[in-house]
Amino acid sequence: MWPNADMFIFLLGIISGLLATDEPDQPVQSINPDGEPGCTLDEHAYCQLIGAVDFQSASDHLGEAIQSYWINDDVIYIAARRAVGPVRLCCALQSEMEHVGEDVWATAFRLSRIDEAFIDIWPIPLPDQDTMNWRTTPKYRGPGAPPPVRRAEMSDARMTRIIMPAIALDHERSIYIYQPAEPQNPHQVPVVYLADGGNAYDYGPIADSLAQSCLIEPVIIVGLATENPAAGDPRSQSRLRAGDYLWEFDQPRYFAHERFLLEEVLPLVEEQYGGSTLARERMLSGNSNGAAWAISTALRHPDRFGVVGAASFGWLDALQASDSISRHVAFEISAGLYEPNFLPDSEEAVRRITEAGGQANLTVYASGHSPLAFEQLFASTLTEAFPAAEDCVPASD
């Protein structure tokens, strides 16, 4: 018999526990958003944990799924199966994922305000681009997070794509027009002019749901499509988009796009679709570079646009688009707590606008550069800008 059986049993328990643990063998490194070690939540909104997930733990949590997440205290762990790397996590949290073995990739983040957080789990590339998209990926939503934005079923017949000659741009450009089912006044309908025109397909159902619930009056949404590079054009699509949207990035292109909006799109919407001609009933909406476009356009034309919804604004040069700021334009600006490249600029924009006598409000979501946050601001801005009539009757479910 062992001289100290109790000690042997104790040591055996420790060894068994170590063998069964999910913790990786290597020490975990906590890095800040700039990639520097020694990150703490006292100084940063989030810290990425390198080496926090091993192959066995990731595989166990994935099971048969191709991507998954789990929460432990203030840490979110994320794993994915991808046959080919590198794999990058998008969008509320953005980083390269670690290859932990075979076809498994993983990462982890310690988050401040994790109970309020809403995070999309979107490791890219997707294994099947045809059947998978951002909406089908898992989402974490903490108990204190805002509820998901509601979306109504919408008939395809109410969305129209128009290929315009775009004389100002010297080549054709598409716009997408969403028409509400029952406008209050079919000859003077509030209009949202939207950057990244394809988003009209996502935002139309949001506007429908809000109108059916009597939270807003029905609105028209006009999405301005961006340009794809022509054959032989060395410029990327993102660079062409930046030229359309960013003040002082490519001024000739910016001004041409502005003329296209003011001289071609607005008259079409007002004459053929009953879009409002009143500034207070025209809203500009955009995300990221599109947020910069919405702000600079409203600064330059406060007589044309009275409402701005700008999510994840990150281009302070946009504030130089006008020497003055009208107090008649309402700027609703948001940014994610977990997007350090955009939150400071969004905060600074609100400070400058309000100090100049303008109206500006900042909402900081416990999220990041994500459509989840973008659509939250879109819905809240619509609700503030275009409340439903007092005699509105909600649609029955």
XYZ file of C-alpha atoms in Angstrom:
397
model
C 0.000 0.000 0.000
C 1.160 3.518 -0.706
C 2.640 5.315 2.330
C 0.341 8.284 1.721
C -2.746 7.111 -0.189
C -4.594 10.388 0.310
C -1.748 12.335 -1.299
C -1.667 9.900 -4.224
C -5.401 10.266 -4.820
C -5.068 14.060 -4.619
C -2.264 14.135 -7.185
C -4.110 11.723 -9.449
C -7.133 14.026 -9.401
C -5.006 17.007 -10.406
C -3.392 15.079 -13.261
C -6.776 13.850 -14.512
C -8.158 17.361 -14.391
C -5.253 18.734 -16.371
C -5.666 16.065 -19.021
C -9.380 16.799 -19.331
C -9.194 20.591 -19.409
C -10.163 22.675 -22.450
C -7.360 25.113 -21.800
C -4.509 25.210 -24.343
C -0.989 24.126 -23.414
C 0.603 27.460 -24.337
C 0.115 30.574 -22.193
C -2.638 32.869 -23.406
C -1.536 36.282 -24.648
C -3.875 39.275 -24.355
C -3.323 41.845 -27.106
C -4.926 45.237 -27.613
C -6.613 46.516 -30.805
C -3.214 47.706 -32.074
C -1.761 44.217 -31.706
C 0.330 45.072 -28.649
C 0.550 42.672 -25.671
C -0.592 43.410 -22.148
C -4.183 44.401 -22.930
C -6.698 44.946 -20.116
C -10.321 46.075 -20.140
C -9.350 48.971 -17.883
C -7.706 50.573 -20.917
C -9.509 49.039 -23.912
C -13.032 48.016 -24.879
C -11.826 44.585 -25.918
C -8.753 42.379 -25.865
C -8.035 39.540 -28.258
C -6.802 36.399 -26.533
C -4.133 34.590 -28.535
C -3.799 30.884 -27.774
C -7.027 30.758 -25.784
C -8.646 27.957 -27.800
C -7.086 24.598 -28.620
C -8.099 22.113 -31.288
C -9.982 19.750 -28.977
C -12.039 22.479 -27.349
C -12.900 24.094 -30.682
C -13.844 20.743 -32.224
C -16.035 19.808 -29.260
C -17.959 23.070 -29.430
C -18.322 22.921 -33.201
C -19.677 19.392 -33.323
C -21.116 19.035 -36.826
C -21.442 22.810 -37.321
C -19.106 24.836 -39.510
C -18.988 27.794 -37.117
C -19.921 28.347 -33.513
C -19.314 30.464 -30.421
C -19.535 30.067 -26.667
C -19.388 32.461 -23.734
C -17.492 32.129 -20.468
C -17.710 35.102 -18.125
C -16.578 38.131 -20.188
C -14.967 36.116 -23.000
C -16.494 35.087 -26.310
C -14.844 32.105 -27.998
C -15.335 31.565 -31.736
C -14.497 28.532 -33.861
C -14.984 27.623 -37.507
C -14.259 24.836 -39.955
C -12.645 25.980 -43.187
C -10.684 23.775 -45.563
C -8.563 26.669 -46.817
C -7.096 29.629 -44.955
C -6.333 32.211 -43.932
C -9.637 32.758 -42.156
C -10.666 36.197 -40.949
C -13.442 37.046 -38.523
C -15.928 39.714 -39.560
C -17.654 42.062 -38.736
C -18.542 43.269 -35.229
C -15.194 41.806 -34.181
C -12.441 41.730 -36.779
C -9.224 39.730 -36.670
C -7.309 36.882 -38.205
C -8.328 33.538 -36.708
C -5.735 31.041 -35.472
C -5.303 27.700 -37.213
C -5.558 25.274 -34.292
C -5.420 22.006 -36.243
C -6.783 20.175 -39.296
C -9.606 22.311 -40.757
C -10.362 24.143 -37.497
C -9.782 27.853 -36.837
C -10.471 29.749 -33.634
C -10.083 32.982 -31.714
C -11.346 34.609 -28.503
C -12.041 38.108 -27.188
C -12.494 39.525 -23.718
C -15.236 42.162 -24.028
C -16.333 45.050 -21.891
C -20.138 45.346 -21.630
C -20.492 41.783 -22.896
C -24.047 41.533 -21.519
C -25.052 44.409 -23.830
C -23.104 43.135 -26.817
C -24.509 41.915 -30.118
C -21.986 40.152 -32.329
C -22.212 38.460 -35.725
C -20.162 35.269 -36.061
C -18.945 35.537 -39.644
C -15.632 33.796 -40.370
C -14.682 34.388 -43.996
C -14.310 33.064 -46.588
C -17.652 31.278 -46.400
C -17.485 27.640 -47.493
C -20.559 28.016 -49.721
C -21.127 31.482 -51.151
C -24.319 30.409 -52.942
C -26.341 29.246 -49.944
C -24.696 31.100 -47.058
C -24.745 34.795 -46.313
C -24.383 37.163 -43.407
C -27.970 36.622 -42.225
C -27.532 32.849 -41.885
C -24.490 33.045 -39.605
C -24.808 32.711 -35.793
C -25.346 35.849 -33.734
C -24.545 36.456 -30.065
C -26.919 38.866 -28.361
C -26.397 39.512 -24.664
C -29.303 39.781 -22.222
C -28.923 43.560 -22.097
C -28.522 44.076 -25.852
C -31.197 45.841 -27.899
C -33.653 43.415 -29.504
C -33.098 42.516 -33.153
C -34.551 44.935 -35.666
C -37.826 43.540 -36.921
C -38.327 42.880 -40.617
C -41.582 42.446 -42.516
C -42.206 40.206 -45.488
C -42.035 42.414 -48.552
C -43.262 41.835 -52.085
C -40.556 41.977 -54.739
C -42.946 44.088 -56.802
C -42.331 47.015 -54.455
C -38.604 47.114 -55.217
C -37.588 48.530 -58.576
C -34.154 48.679 -60.123
C -33.665 51.536 -62.564
C -30.624 51.889 -64.794
C -30.135 55.620 -65.187
C -28.060 57.308 -67.882
C -26.236 59.215 -65.113
C -25.213 62.105 -67.328
C -23.189 63.689 -64.536
C -21.124 60.509 -64.192
C -20.770 59.972 -67.947
C -21.918 56.342 -67.700
C -24.936 54.373 -66.524
C -25.625 53.856 -62.827
C -28.296 51.781 -61.096
C -30.620 52.950 -58.353
C -33.023 50.832 -56.290
C -36.395 52.238 -55.266
C -38.495 50.699 -52.506
C -42.099 51.901 -52.467
C -44.237 51.696 -49.326
C -47.514 49.798 -49.469
C -49.797 52.592 -48.249
C -48.184 56.056 -48.075
C -50.051 58.659 -46.024
C -49.838 61.155 -48.886
C -48.900 59.507 -52.196
C -47.825 62.873 -53.596
C -45.496 63.870 -50.741
C -43.846 60.739 -49.317
C -40.770 61.060 -47.052
C -37.667 59.703 -48.772
C -34.482 58.041 -47.529
C -31.556 58.433 -49.944
C -29.276 55.525 -49.157
C -25.603 54.883 -49.871
C -24.640 51.408 -51.129
C -27.886 50.969 -53.008
C -28.264 47.213 -52.594
C -28.928 47.844 -48.899
C -32.410 48.928 -49.951
C -33.283 45.218 -50.095
C -32.360 44.912 -46.403
C -33.790 48.212 -45.223
C -37.106 48.089 -47.092
C -38.431 45.276 -44.855
C -37.284 47.218 -41.775
C -39.205 50.304 -42.892
C -42.220 48.104 -43.661
C -42.206 46.601 -40.177
C -41.924 49.998 -38.501
C -44.779 51.388 -40.605
C -47.008 48.368 -39.929
C -46.415 48.864 -36.184
C -47.265 52.583 -36.439
C -43.761 53.550 -35.338
C -43.139 55.560 -38.530
C -45.127 56.838 -41.455
C -44.449 54.968 -44.710
C -41.323 56.090 -46.546
C -39.663 55.630 -49.921
C -36.110 54.267 -49.905
C -33.801 55.130 -52.790
C -30.550 53.187 -52.882
C -27.685 54.577 -54.958
C -25.591 51.720 -56.297
C -21.825 51.940 -56.383
C -19.786 51.358 -59.529
C -17.916 48.200 -60.442
C -14.589 48.688 -62.257
C -14.758 48.449 -66.030
C -12.528 46.006 -67.863
C -8.966 47.280 -67.752
C -9.661 49.803 -64.975
C -6.928 49.346 -62.333
C -9.061 50.937 -59.620
C -10.785 48.620 -57.168
C -14.490 48.788 -56.394
C -13.664 50.078 -52.911
C -11.586 52.891 -54.386
C -14.372 53.893 -56.772
C -16.814 53.845 -53.861
C -14.484 56.040 -51.825
C -14.372 58.528 -54.685
C -18.162 58.792 -54.662
C -18.459 59.184 -50.901
C -15.369 60.775 -49.353
C -14.845 64.514 -49.370
C -11.340 65.436 -50.627
C -10.519 61.861 -51.675
C -11.307 62.369 -55.381
C -13.047 65.726 -55.712
C -14.026 65.573 -59.411
C -15.668 62.199 -58.838
C -17.328 63.366 -55.614
C -18.847 66.413 -57.320
C -20.032 64.342 -60.289
C -21.762 61.907 -57.945
C -23.337 64.811 -56.062
C -24.720 66.269 -59.315
C -26.099 62.853 -60.201
C -28.001 62.772 -56.897
C -29.290 66.342 -56.982
C -29.969 66.842 -60.683
C -31.043 63.370 -61.797
C -32.122 61.151 -58.895
C -34.138 63.645 -56.834
C -36.226 64.901 -59.791
C -36.989 61.329 -60.874
C -38.100 60.256 -57.395
C -40.230 63.356 -56.875
C -41.869 63.422 -60.304
C -42.499 59.708 -60.809
C -42.800 58.286 -57.280
C -44.262 61.129 -55.214
C -41.122 61.706 -53.176
C -41.228 64.699 -50.849
C -39.616 67.969 -51.879
C -39.296 69.146 -48.264
C -35.871 69.051 -46.626
C -37.320 67.829 -43.331
C -38.800 64.846 -45.190
C -35.579 63.884 -46.948
C -33.077 61.707 -45.107
C -29.542 60.701 -46.058
C -28.369 57.356 -44.709
C -25.058 55.534 -44.945
C -22.571 53.294 -43.187
C -18.787 53.699 -42.986
C -17.763 55.662 -46.107
C -21.460 56.048 -46.792
C -21.805 57.750 -43.411
C -19.206 60.307 -44.485
C -21.166 60.911 -47.691
C -24.414 61.427 -45.775
C -22.804 63.953 -43.433
C -20.888 65.950 -46.048
C -23.874 66.082 -48.425
C -26.181 67.374 -45.694
C -23.588 69.941 -44.611
C -23.369 71.222 -48.182
C -27.108 71.154 -48.859
C -29.107 71.797 -45.674
C -31.859 73.267 -47.840
C -32.300 69.844 -49.480
C -31.823 67.350 -46.622
C -32.975 67.660 -43.023
C -32.078 64.284 -41.494
C -28.878 62.213 -41.468
C -28.344 58.664 -40.257
C -24.588 57.991 -40.217
C -23.378 54.658 -38.829
C -19.666 54.074 -38.142
C -18.450 57.453 -39.333
C -14.681 57.527 -39.761
C -13.693 60.358 -42.136
C -13.301 63.702 -40.373
C -12.506 65.465 -43.658
C -16.238 65.199 -44.373
C -16.790 67.970 -41.827
C -14.781 70.321 -44.057
C -17.396 70.102 -46.817
C -19.046 73.303 -45.564
C -17.875 76.333 -43.611
C -21.082 76.393 -41.596
C -23.426 73.920 -39.934
C -27.172 74.412 -40.165
C -29.181 73.988 -37.000
C -32.043 72.668 -39.144
C -30.329 69.350 -39.936
C -30.596 66.519 -37.396
C -27.490 64.302 -37.389
C -27.938 60.843 -35.847
C -24.482 59.243 -35.617
C -23.501 55.872 -34.197
C -20.392 53.790 -33.737
C -19.476 50.483 -32.180
C -17.631 50.165 -28.904
C -15.464 47.513 -30.573
C -14.384 49.554 -33.627
C -11.548 51.799 -32.415
C -10.911 53.227 -35.889
C -14.401 54.747 -36.100
C -15.629 55.547 -32.592
C -13.209 58.465 -31.985
C -14.152 60.135 -35.293
C -17.853 59.666 -34.581
C -17.426 61.231 -31.144
C -15.439 64.114 -32.622
C -18.049 64.737 -35.324
C -20.815 65.052 -32.737
C -18.670 67.384 -30.646
C -17.868 69.693 -33.569
C -21.431 69.796 -34.879
C -22.958 70.594 -31.495
C -20.296 73.180 -30.644
C -21.104 74.909 -33.950
C -24.764 75.118 -32.965
C -26.008 72.086 -34.877
C -28.095 69.109 -33.791
C -26.152 65.878 -33.344
C -26.662 62.768 -31.253
C -24.228 59.885 -30.707
C -25.245 56.303 -29.989
C -22.499 53.849 -29.002
C -23.470 50.218 -29.430
C -21.677 47.325 -27.744
C -20.890 46.000 -31.185
C -18.572 46.864 -34.052
C -18.428 47.559 -37.787
C -21.399 45.335 -38.446
C -24.718 45.360 -40.306
C -26.267 44.462 -36.953
C -25.339 47.919 -35.656
C -25.985 49.708 -38.955
C -29.601 48.571 -39.113
C -30.166 49.526 -35.462
C -29.276 53.127 -36.273
C -31.327 53.076 -39.469
C -34.440 51.970 -37.588
C -33.981 54.406 -34.704
C -33.324 57.344 -37.048
C -36.470 56.591 -39.042
C -38.458 56.454 -35.811
C -37.143 59.840 -34.698
C -37.485 61.525 -38.085
C -40.804 60.273 -39.417
C -43.237 59.371 -36.608
C -46.555 57.873 -37.647
C -49.764 59.870 -37.606
C -51.685 59.824 -34.331
C -54.614 58.019 -35.947
C -52.414 55.233 -37.363
C -53.834 51.750 -36.798
C -51.237 48.954 -36.459
C -51.512 46.145 -38.959
C -52.781 42.873 -37.528
C -50.299 40.013 -37.344
